[in-house]
mmCIF file of the C-alpha atoms, coordinates in Angstrom:
data_MODEL
# 
_entry.id   MODEL 
# 
loop_
_atom_site.group_PDB 
_atom_site.id 
_atom_site.type_symbol 
_atom_site.label_atom_id 
_atom_site.label_alt_id 
_atom_site.label_comp_id 
_atom_site.label_asym_id 
_atom_site.label_entity_id 
_atom_site.label_seq_id 
_atom_site.pdbx_PDB_ins_code 
_atom_site.Cartn_x 
_atom_site.Cartn_y 
_atom_site.Cartn_z 
_atom_site.occupancy 
_atom_site.B_iso_or_equiv 
_atom_site.pdbx_formal_charge 
_atom_site.auth_seq_id 
_atom_site.auth_comp_id 
_atom_site.auth_asym_id 
_atom_site.auth_atom_id 
_atom_site.pdbx_PDB_model_num 
ATOM 1   C CA . MET A 1 1   ? 0.031   -0.012 -0.033  1.00 0.00 ? 1   MET A CA 1 
ATOM 2   C CA . LEU A 1 2   ? 2.820   2.440  0.811   1.00 0.00 ? 2   LEU A CA 1 
ATOM 3   C CA . GLU A 1 3   ? 4.258   1.775  -2.673  1.00 0.00 ? 3   GLU A CA 1 
ATOM 4   C CA . ARG A 1 4   ? 0.922   2.773  -4.208  1.00 0.00 ? 4   ARG A CA 1 
ATOM 5   C CA . LEU A 1 5   ? 0.578   5.832  -1.988  1.00 0.00 ? 5   LEU A CA 1 
ATOM 6   C CA . HIS A 1 6   ? 4.163   7.032  -2.732  1.00 0.00 ? 6   HIS A CA 1 
ATOM 7   C CA . ASP A 1 7   ? 4.178   6.229  -6.461  1.00 0.00 ? 7   ASP A CA 1 
ATOM 8   C CA . LYS A 1 8   ? 5.335   9.415  -8.178  1.00 0.00 ? 8   LYS A CA 1 
ATOM 9   C CA . ALA A 1 9   ? 2.846   8.881  -10.997 1.00 0.00 ? 9   ALA A CA 1 
ATOM 10  C CA . ALA A 1 10  ? -0.215  8.013  -8.899  1.00 0.00 ? 10  ALA A CA 1 
ATOM 11  C CA . TRP A 1 11  ? -0.945  10.839 -6.475  1.00 0.00 ? 11  TRP A CA 1 
ATOM 12  C CA . PRO A 1 12  ? -3.978  9.080  -4.929  1.00 0.00 ? 12  PRO A CA 1 
ATOM 13  C CA . VAL A 1 13  ? -7.012  11.068 -3.774  1.00 0.00 ? 13  VAL A CA 1 
ATOM 14  C CA . PHE A 1 14  ? -9.651  9.962  -1.226  1.00 0.00 ? 14  PHE A CA 1 
ATOM 15  C CA . THR A 1 15  ? -12.953 11.779 -0.708  1.00 0.00 ? 15  THR A CA 1 
ATOM 16  C CA . VAL A 1 16  ? -14.868 11.815 2.523   1.00 0.00 ? 16  VAL A CA 1 
ATOM 17  C CA . ARG A 1 17  ? -18.343 13.146 1.765   1.00 0.00 ? 17  ARG A CA 1 
ATOM 18  C CA . LEU A 1 18  ? -20.106 15.257 4.397   1.00 0.00 ? 18  LEU A CA 1 
ATOM 19  C CA . THR A 1 19  ? -23.619 16.615 4.674   1.00 0.00 ? 19  THR A CA 1 
ATOM 20  C CA . GLY A 1 20  ? -24.578 19.656 2.649   1.00 0.00 ? 20  GLY A CA 1 
ATOM 21  C CA . ASP A 1 21  ? -22.395 18.710 -0.333  1.00 0.00 ? 21  ASP A CA 1 
ATOM 22  C CA . PHE A 1 22  ? -19.233 19.366 1.675   1.00 0.00 ? 22  PHE A CA 1 
ATOM 23  C CA . ALA A 1 23  ? -16.317 16.924 1.408   1.00 0.00 ? 23  ALA A CA 1 
ATOM 24  C CA . ILE A 1 24  ? -12.870 16.429 2.875   1.00 0.00 ? 24  ILE A CA 1 
ATOM 25  C CA . VAL A 1 25  ? -10.418 15.535 0.091   1.00 0.00 ? 25  VAL A CA 1 
ATOM 26  C CA . VAL A 1 26  ? -7.214  13.713 1.113   1.00 0.00 ? 26  VAL A CA 1 
ATOM 27  C CA . HIS A 1 27  ? -4.493  14.145 -1.491  1.00 0.00 ? 27  HIS A CA 1 
ATOM 28  C CA . TYR A 1 28  ? -1.265  12.185 -1.383  1.00 0.00 ? 28  TYR A CA 1 
ATOM 29  C CA . ASN A 1 29  ? 1.556   14.047 -3.184  1.00 0.00 ? 29  ASN A CA 1 
ATOM 30  C CA . SER A 1 30  ? 4.607   12.048 -4.305  1.00 0.00 ? 30  SER A CA 1 
ATOM 31  C CA . GLY A 1 31  ? 7.333   14.419 -5.473  1.00 0.00 ? 31  GLY A CA 1 
ATOM 32  C CA . GLU A 1 32  ? 10.924  13.835 -6.374  1.00 0.00 ? 32  GLU A CA 1 
ATOM 33  C CA . GLU A 1 33  ? 12.158  15.176 -3.046  1.00 0.00 ? 33  GLU A CA 1 
ATOM 34  C CA . PHE A 1 34  ? 9.443   14.217 -0.566  1.00 0.00 ? 34  PHE A CA 1 
ATOM 35  C CA . THR A 1 35  ? 5.963   12.766 -0.104  1.00 0.00 ? 35  THR A CA 1 
ATOM 36  C CA . SER A 1 36  ? 3.258   14.689 1.653   1.00 0.00 ? 36  SER A CA 1 
ATOM 37  C CA . THR A 1 37  ? -0.447  14.514 2.354   1.00 0.00 ? 37  THR A CA 1 
ATOM 38  C CA . ASP A 1 38  ? -2.919  17.428 2.129   1.00 0.00 ? 38  ASP A CA 1 
ATOM 39  C CA . TYR A 1 39  ? -6.432  17.635 3.519   1.00 0.00 ? 39  TYR A CA 1 
ATOM 40  C CA . PHE A 1 40  ? -8.868  20.065 2.004   1.00 0.00 ? 40  PHE A CA 1 
ATOM 41  C CA . LEU A 1 41  ? -12.456 20.962 2.861   1.00 0.00 ? 41  LEU A CA 1 
ATOM 42  C CA . THR A 1 42  ? -14.380 21.460 -0.374  1.00 0.00 ? 42  THR A CA 1 
ATOM 43  C CA . HIS A 1 43  ? -17.807 22.425 -1.639  1.00 0.00 ? 43  HIS A CA 1 
ATOM 44  C CA . PRO A 1 44  ? -18.962 22.466 -5.295  1.00 0.00 ? 44  PRO A CA 1 
ATOM 45  C CA . GLU A 1 45  ? -19.924 26.170 -5.011  1.00 0.00 ? 45  GLU A CA 1 
ATOM 46  C CA . TRP A 1 46  ? -16.523 27.263 -3.718  1.00 0.00 ? 46  TRP A CA 1 
ATOM 47  C CA . PHE A 1 47  ? -13.773 28.670 -5.999  1.00 0.00 ? 47  PHE A CA 1 
ATOM 48  C CA . ASP A 1 48  ? -11.083 27.607 -3.503  1.00 0.00 ? 48  ASP A CA 1 
ATOM 49  C CA . SER A 1 49  ? -10.902 24.811 -0.999  1.00 0.00 ? 49  SER A CA 1 
ATOM 50  C CA . LEU A 1 50  ? -10.087 25.419 2.697   1.00 0.00 ? 50  LEU A CA 1 
ATOM 51  C CA . VAL A 1 51  ? -6.881  23.797 3.836   1.00 0.00 ? 51  VAL A CA 1 
ATOM 52  C CA . LEU A 1 52  ? -7.370  21.683 6.996   1.00 0.00 ? 52  LEU A CA 1 
ATOM 53  C CA . ALA A 1 53  ? -3.863  20.217 7.156   1.00 0.00 ? 53  ALA A CA 1 
ATOM 54  C CA . GLY A 1 54  ? -0.705  19.507 5.142   1.00 0.00 ? 54  GLY A CA 1 
ATOM 55  C CA . ASP A 1 55  ? 2.399   17.714 6.245   1.00 0.00 ? 55  ASP A CA 1 
ATOM 56  C CA . ASP A 1 56  ? 4.854   19.135 3.714   1.00 0.00 ? 56  ASP A CA 1 
ATOM 57  C CA . GLN A 1 57  ? 7.584   21.606 4.708   1.00 0.00 ? 57  GLN A CA 1 
ATOM 58  C CA . ASP A 1 58  ? 4.974   24.254 5.464   1.00 0.00 ? 58  ASP A CA 1 
ATOM 59  C CA . ARG A 1 59  ? 3.523   22.183 8.307   1.00 0.00 ? 59  ARG A CA 1 
ATOM 60  C CA . ILE A 1 60  ? -0.177  23.077 8.386   1.00 0.00 ? 60  ILE A CA 1 
ATOM 61  C CA . GLY A 1 61  ? -2.256  21.486 11.147  1.00 0.00 ? 61  GLY A CA 1 
ATOM 62  C CA . PRO A 1 62  ? -4.131  20.403 13.166  1.00 0.00 ? 62  PRO A CA 1 
ATOM 63  C CA . GLY A 1 63  ? -7.306  21.074 11.237  1.00 0.00 ? 63  GLY A CA 1 
ATOM 64  C CA . LEU A 1 64  ? -10.016 19.210 13.243  1.00 0.00 ? 64  LEU A CA 1 
ATOM 65  C CA . CYS A 1 65  ? -10.882 18.863 16.889  1.00 0.00 ? 65  CYS A CA 1 
ATOM 66  C CA . TRP A 1 66  ? -12.387 15.696 18.264  1.00 0.00 ? 66  TRP A CA 1 
ATOM 67  C CA . PRO A 1 67  ? -16.098 16.797 18.154  1.00 0.00 ? 67  PRO A CA 1 
ATOM 68  C CA . GLU A 1 68  ? -15.749 17.679 14.451  1.00 0.00 ? 68  GLU A CA 1 
ATOM 69  C CA . LEU A 1 69  ? -13.960 14.410 13.607  1.00 0.00 ? 69  LEU A CA 1 
ATOM 70  C CA . ALA A 1 70  ? -16.626 12.392 15.494  1.00 0.00 ? 70  ALA A CA 1 
ATOM 71  C CA . ALA A 1 71  ? -19.313 14.321 13.577  1.00 0.00 ? 71  ALA A CA 1 
ATOM 72  C CA . VAL A 1 72  ? -18.066 13.271 10.119  1.00 0.00 ? 72  VAL A CA 1 
ATOM 73  C CA . LEU A 1 73  ? -17.645 9.547  10.759  1.00 0.00 ? 73  LEU A CA 1 
ATOM 74  C CA . HIS A 1 74  ? -21.002 8.565  9.276   1.00 0.00 ? 74  HIS A CA 1 
ATOM 75  C CA . THR A 1 75  ? -21.603 8.982  5.583   1.00 0.00 ? 75  THR A CA 1 
ATOM 76  C CA . PRO A 1 76  ? -24.616 10.835 4.343   1.00 0.00 ? 76  PRO A CA 1 
ATOM 77  C CA . ASP A 1 77  ? -27.196 8.678  2.500   1.00 0.00 ? 77  ASP A CA 1 
ATOM 78  C CA . GLY A 1 78  ? -26.225 8.019  -1.104  1.00 0.00 ? 78  GLY A CA 1 
ATOM 79  C CA . ALA A 1 79  ? -22.735 9.455  -0.830  1.00 0.00 ? 79  ALA A CA 1 
ATOM 80  C CA . ASP A 1 80  ? -19.728 7.963  -2.583  1.00 0.00 ? 80  ASP A CA 1 
ATOM 81  C CA . GLY A 1 81  ? -16.040 7.985  -1.708  1.00 0.00 ? 81  GLY A CA 1 
ATOM 82  C CA . VAL A 1 82  ? -14.871 6.554  1.667   1.00 0.00 ? 82  VAL A CA 1 
ATOM 83  C CA . THR A 1 83  ? -18.033 5.383  3.361   1.00 0.00 ? 83  THR A CA 1 
ATOM 84  C CA . ASP A 1 84  ? -16.893 3.022  6.133   1.00 0.00 ? 84  ASP A CA 1 
ATOM 85  C CA . PRO A 1 85  ? -16.858 4.852  9.480   1.00 0.00 ? 85  PRO A CA 1 
ATOM 86  C CA . HIS A 1 86  ? -13.735 3.027  10.600  1.00 0.00 ? 86  HIS A CA 1 
ATOM 87  C CA . ALA A 1 87  ? -11.876 3.880  7.429   1.00 0.00 ? 87  ALA A CA 1 
ATOM 88  C CA . ARG A 1 88  ? -13.093 7.512  7.650   1.00 0.00 ? 88  ARG A CA 1 
ATOM 89  C CA . LEU A 1 89  ? -11.794 7.804  11.188  1.00 0.00 ? 89  LEU A CA 1 
ATOM 90  C CA . LEU A 1 90  ? -8.330  6.410  10.325  1.00 0.00 ? 90  LEU A CA 1 
ATOM 91  C CA . LEU A 1 91  ? -8.054  8.424  7.106   1.00 0.00 ? 91  LEU A CA 1 
ATOM 92  C CA . LEU A 1 92  ? -8.812  11.628 8.877   1.00 0.00 ? 92  LEU A CA 1 
ATOM 93  C CA . LEU A 1 93  ? -7.036  10.891 12.161  1.00 0.00 ? 93  LEU A CA 1 
ATOM 94  C CA . PRO A 1 94  ? -3.808  12.700 11.008  1.00 0.00 ? 94  PRO A CA 1 
ATOM 95  C CA . VAL A 1 95  ? -5.738  15.959 10.747  1.00 0.00 ? 95  VAL A CA 1 
ATOM 96  C CA . LEU A 1 96  ? -6.776  15.631 14.386  1.00 0.00 ? 96  LEU A CA 1 
ATOM 97  C CA . GLY A 1 97  ? -4.764  17.388 17.078  1.00 0.00 ? 97  GLY A CA 1 
ATOM 98  C CA . ASP A 1 98  ? -6.990  17.742 20.096  1.00 0.00 ? 98  ASP A CA 1 
ATOM 99  C CA . ALA A 1 99  ? -5.457  17.754 23.604  1.00 0.00 ? 99  ALA A CA 1 
ATOM 100 C CA . GLY A 1 100 ? -9.029  17.518 24.925  1.00 0.00 ? 100 GLY A CA 1 
ATOM 101 C CA . ALA A 1 101 ? -10.084 14.370 23.114  1.00 0.00 ? 101 ALA A CA 1 
ATOM 102 C CA . PRO A 1 102 ? -12.458 12.409 25.422  1.00 0.00 ? 102 PRO A CA 1 
ATOM 103 C CA . PRO A 1 103 ? -11.567 9.008  26.859  1.00 0.00 ? 103 PRO A CA 1 
ATOM 104 C CA . GLU A 1 104 ? -14.062 7.266  24.530  1.00 0.00 ? 104 GLU A CA 1 
ATOM 105 C CA . ALA A 1 105 ? -11.915 8.435  21.611  1.00 0.00 ? 105 ALA A CA 1 
ATOM 106 C CA . VAL A 1 106 ? -9.464  5.662  22.442  1.00 0.00 ? 106 VAL A CA 1 
ATOM 107 C CA . ASP A 1 107 ? -12.205 3.007  22.220  1.00 0.00 ? 107 ASP A CA 1 
ATOM 108 C CA . LEU A 1 108 ? -13.322 4.359  18.825  1.00 0.00 ? 108 LEU A CA 1 
ATOM 109 C CA . VAL A 1 109 ? -9.749  4.380  17.423  1.00 0.00 ? 109 VAL A CA 1 
ATOM 110 C CA . VAL A 1 110 ? -9.184  0.877  18.813  1.00 0.00 ? 110 VAL A CA 1 
ATOM 111 C CA . ALA A 1 111 ? -12.414 -0.359 17.103  1.00 0.00 ? 111 ALA A CA 1 
ATOM 112 C CA . ALA A 1 112 ? -11.341 1.327  13.807  1.00 0.00 ? 112 ALA A CA 1 
ATOM 113 C CA . LEU A 1 113 ? -7.861  -0.221 13.957  1.00 0.00 ? 113 LEU A CA 1 
ATOM 114 C CA . ARG A 1 114 ? -9.292  -3.721 14.644  1.00 0.00 ? 114 ARG A CA 1 
ATOM 115 C CA . ALA A 1 115 ? -11.823 -3.343 11.845  1.00 0.00 ? 115 ALA A CA 1 
ATOM 116 C CA . GLN A 1 116 ? -8.856  -2.744 9.497   1.00 0.00 ? 116 GLN A CA 1 
ATOM 117 C CA . GLY A 1 117 ? -6.962  -5.784 10.735  1.00 0.00 ? 117 GLY A CA 1 
ATOM 118 C CA . ALA A 1 118 ? -4.914  -4.527 13.706  1.00 0.00 ? 118 ALA A CA 1 
ATOM 119 C CA . PRO A 1 119 ? -4.302  -7.025 16.575  1.00 0.00 ? 119 PRO A CA 1 
ATOM 120 C CA . ASP A 1 120 ? -6.571  -7.001 19.601  1.00 0.00 ? 120 ASP A CA 1 
ATOM 121 C CA . ARG A 1 121 ? -3.889  -5.378 21.732  1.00 0.00 ? 121 ARG A CA 1 
ATOM 122 C CA . CYS A 1 122 ? -3.723  -2.099 19.800  1.00 0.00 ? 122 CYS A CA 1 
ATOM 123 C CA . GLU A 1 123 ? -4.807  0.280  22.586  1.00 0.00 ? 123 GLU A CA 1 
ATOM 124 C CA . PRO A 1 124 ? -1.234  1.713  22.966  1.00 0.00 ? 124 PRO A CA 1 
ATOM 125 C CA . LEU A 1 125 ? -1.171  2.523  19.306  1.00 0.00 ? 125 LEU A CA 1 
ATOM 126 C CA . ALA A 1 126 ? -4.618  4.119  19.498  1.00 0.00 ? 126 ALA A CA 1 
ATOM 127 C CA . ARG A 1 127 ? -3.441  6.315  22.429  1.00 0.00 ? 127 ARG A CA 1 
ATOM 128 C CA . ARG A 1 128 ? -0.307  7.246  20.472  1.00 0.00 ? 128 ARG A CA 1 
ATOM 129 C CA . LEU A 1 129 ? -2.352  8.210  17.335  1.00 0.00 ? 129 LEU A CA 1 
ATOM 130 C CA . LEU A 1 130 ? -4.565  10.427 19.495  1.00 0.00 ? 130 LEU A CA 1 
ATOM 131 C CA . GLU A 1 131 ? -1.535  12.407 20.673  1.00 0.00 ? 131 GLU A CA 1 
ATOM 132 C CA . GLY A 1 132 ? -1.646  14.156 17.268  1.00 0.00 ? 132 GLY A CA 1 
ATOM 133 C CA . HIS A 1 133 ? 0.403   14.209 14.135  1.00 0.00 ? 133 HIS A CA 1 
ATOM 134 C CA . PRO A 1 134 ? 4.249   14.307 14.757  1.00 0.00 ? 134 PRO A CA 1 
ATOM 135 C CA . MET A 1 135 ? 4.443   17.687 13.003  1.00 0.00 ? 135 MET A CA 1 
ATOM 136 C CA . TRP A 1 136 ? 1.934   19.540 15.205  1.00 0.00 ? 136 TRP A CA 1 
ATOM 137 C CA . GLY A 1 137 ? 0.896   17.216 18.071  1.00 0.00 ? 137 GLY A CA 1 
ATOM 138 C CA . ALA A 1 138 ? -2.277  17.769 20.106  1.00 0.00 ? 138 ALA A CA 1 
ATOM 139 C CA . GLU A 1 139 ? -3.350  21.327 20.782  1.00 0.00 ? 139 GLU A CA 1 
ATOM 140 C CA . ALA A 1 140 ? -5.945  23.137 22.869  1.00 0.00 ? 140 ALA A CA 1 
ATOM 141 C CA . TRP A 1 141 ? -9.276  23.941 21.185  1.00 0.00 ? 141 TRP A CA 1 
ATOM 142 C CA . SER A 1 142 ? -12.120 26.222 22.312  1.00 0.00 ? 142 SER A CA 1 
ATOM 143 C CA . PHE A 1 143 ? -15.557 26.813 20.928  1.00 0.00 ? 143 PHE A CA 1 
ATOM 144 C CA . ASP A 1 144 ? -16.264 30.474 19.988  1.00 0.00 ? 144 ASP A CA 1 
ATOM 145 C CA . ALA A 1 145 ? -19.973 30.841 20.655  1.00 0.00 ? 145 ALA A CA 1 
ATOM 146 C CA . ASP A 1 146 ? -20.185 34.142 18.798  1.00 0.00 ? 146 ASP A CA 1 
ATOM 147 C CA . GLU A 1 147 ? -18.619 32.703 15.697  1.00 0.00 ? 147 GLU A CA 1 
ATOM 148 C CA . GLN A 1 148 ? -20.135 29.252 16.147  1.00 0.00 ? 148 GLN A CA 1 
ATOM 149 C CA . SER A 1 149 ? -16.756 27.746 15.332  1.00 0.00 ? 149 SER A CA 1 
ATOM 150 C CA . TRP A 1 150 ? -13.972 25.775 16.969  1.00 0.00 ? 150 TRP A CA 1 
ATOM 151 C CA . ILE A 1 151 ? -10.660 27.626 17.301  1.00 0.00 ? 151 ILE A CA 1 
ATOM 152 C CA . CYS A 1 152 ? -7.262  26.015 17.764  1.00 0.00 ? 152 CYS A CA 1 
ATOM 153 C CA . ASP A 1 153 ? -4.373  27.548 19.705  1.00 0.00 ? 153 ASP A CA 1 
ATOM 154 C CA . GLY A 1 154 ? -1.777  25.600 17.738  1.00 0.00 ? 154 GLY A CA 1 
ATOM 155 C CA . GLU A 1 155 ? 1.155   27.440 16.131  1.00 0.00 ? 155 GLU A CA 1 
ATOM 156 C CA . HIS A 1 156 ? 0.703   25.784 12.765  1.00 0.00 ? 156 HIS A CA 1 
ATOM 157 C CA . SER A 1 157 ? -3.083  25.389 12.763  1.00 0.00 ? 157 SER A CA 1 
ATOM 158 C CA . PRO A 1 158 ? -5.202  27.009 9.986   1.00 0.00 ? 158 PRO A CA 1 
ATOM 159 C CA . ARG A 1 159 ? -8.020  27.069 12.576  1.00 0.00 ? 159 ARG A CA 1 
ATOM 160 C CA . LYS A 1 160 ? -6.711  30.061 14.580  1.00 0.00 ? 160 LYS A CA 1 
ATOM 161 C CA . THR A 1 161 ? -9.615  31.891 12.995  1.00 0.00 ? 161 THR A CA 1 
ATOM 162 C CA . PRO A 1 162 ? -13.152 30.599 12.453  1.00 0.00 ? 162 PRO A CA 1 
ATOM 163 C CA . LEU A 1 163 ? -13.453 28.015 9.713   1.00 0.00 ? 163 LEU A CA 1 
ATOM 164 C CA . GLY A 1 164 ? -14.854 29.551 6.545   1.00 0.00 ? 164 GLY A CA 1 
ATOM 165 C CA . GLU A 1 165 ? -14.864 33.087 8.018   1.00 0.00 ? 165 GLU A CA 1 
ATOM 166 C CA . ARG A 1 166 ? -14.935 34.579 4.494   1.00 0.00 ? 166 ARG A CA 1 
ATOM 167 C CA . LEU A 1 167 ? -18.024 32.622 3.465   1.00 0.00 ? 167 LEU A CA 1 
ATOM 168 C CA . PRO A 1 168 ? -21.459 34.220 3.306   1.00 0.00 ? 168 PRO A CA 1 
ATOM 169 C CA . ALA A 1 169 ? -23.508 33.671 6.471   1.00 0.00 ? 169 ALA A CA 1 
ATOM 170 C CA . GLU A 1 170 ? -25.589 30.862 5.032   1.00 0.00 ? 170 GLU A CA 1 
ATOM 171 C CA . GLY A 1 171 ? -22.470 29.060 3.822   1.00 0.00 ? 171 GLY A CA 1 
ATOM 172 C CA . ARG A 1 172 ? -20.831 29.353 7.235   1.00 0.00 ? 172 ARG A CA 1 
ATOM 173 C CA . THR A 1 173 ? -24.052 28.022 8.928   1.00 0.00 ? 173 THR A CA 1 
ATOM 174 C CA . ALA A 1 174 ? -24.120 25.035 6.529   1.00 0.00 ? 174 ALA A CA 1 
ATOM 175 C CA . LEU A 1 175 ? -20.392 24.370 7.056   1.00 0.00 ? 175 LEU A CA 1 
ATOM 176 C CA . GLN A 1 176 ? -20.746 24.371 10.848  1.00 0.00 ? 176 GLN A CA 1 
ATOM 177 C CA . ALA A 1 177 ? -23.796 22.166 10.619  1.00 0.00 ? 177 ALA A CA 1 
ATOM 178 C CA . CYS A 1 178 ? -21.846 19.503 8.820   1.00 0.00 ? 178 CYS A CA 1 
ATOM 179 C CA . LEU A 1 179 ? -19.128 19.559 11.531  1.00 0.00 ? 179 LEU A CA 1 
ATOM 180 C CA . THR A 1 180 ? -21.515 19.543 14.440  1.00 0.00 ? 180 THR A CA 1 
ATOM 181 C CA . PRO A 1 181 ? -21.852 16.323 16.403  1.00 0.00 ? 181 PRO A CA 1 
ATOM 182 C CA . VAL A 1 182 ? -25.242 14.657 16.139  1.00 0.00 ? 182 VAL A CA 1 
ATOM 183 C CA . GLU A 1 183 ? -25.789 14.975 19.918  1.00 0.00 ? 183 GLU A CA 1 
ATOM 184 C CA . GLN A 1 184 ? -25.487 18.744 19.719  1.00 0.00 ? 184 GLN A CA 1 
ATOM 185 C CA . VAL A 1 185 ? -28.084 18.895 16.893  1.00 0.00 ? 185 VAL A CA 1 
ATOM 186 C CA . ARG A 1 186 ? -30.578 16.913 18.996  1.00 0.00 ? 186 ARG A CA 1 
ATOM 187 C CA . ALA A 1 187 ? -30.020 18.980 22.146  1.00 0.00 ? 187 ALA A CA 1 
# 
């Protein structure tokens, strides 16, 4: 699999569809000098994508907090791309960098790892993965009630400002809705 991901001619792309026609696109870049992975938040009406993370020399991340990652694990009805919740979690886990991830996050990562063939005793690996990407680690996040957006304190995070702050109000509302945990929607 690593050979396929790092094939200089392949440049694989994975799409994680979200509600409201949003998607997270994971793009593996295999250059002559290095290999990197970029994570973009897209919408068909946008001219530009929003960068969530990138592990090249510019070091951009983290791009999601735990409540947002948990909110995107289930695929909207009829969506294509990566649809398995376990695969979605593991594919997007490198974008996560949340020092406040809840204890149940470990159980979800363990279940995802086991679903993809990891041995039963993979809890130490799950805990390590939840410590964040080696380039940016786990950072503090806070919810800005006025902006209705999660904000990250991380030095390299693109989330120091509200996600999609330049979008029209209805676009921001739709974007935040797709990243809101189901429990918050019901409350």
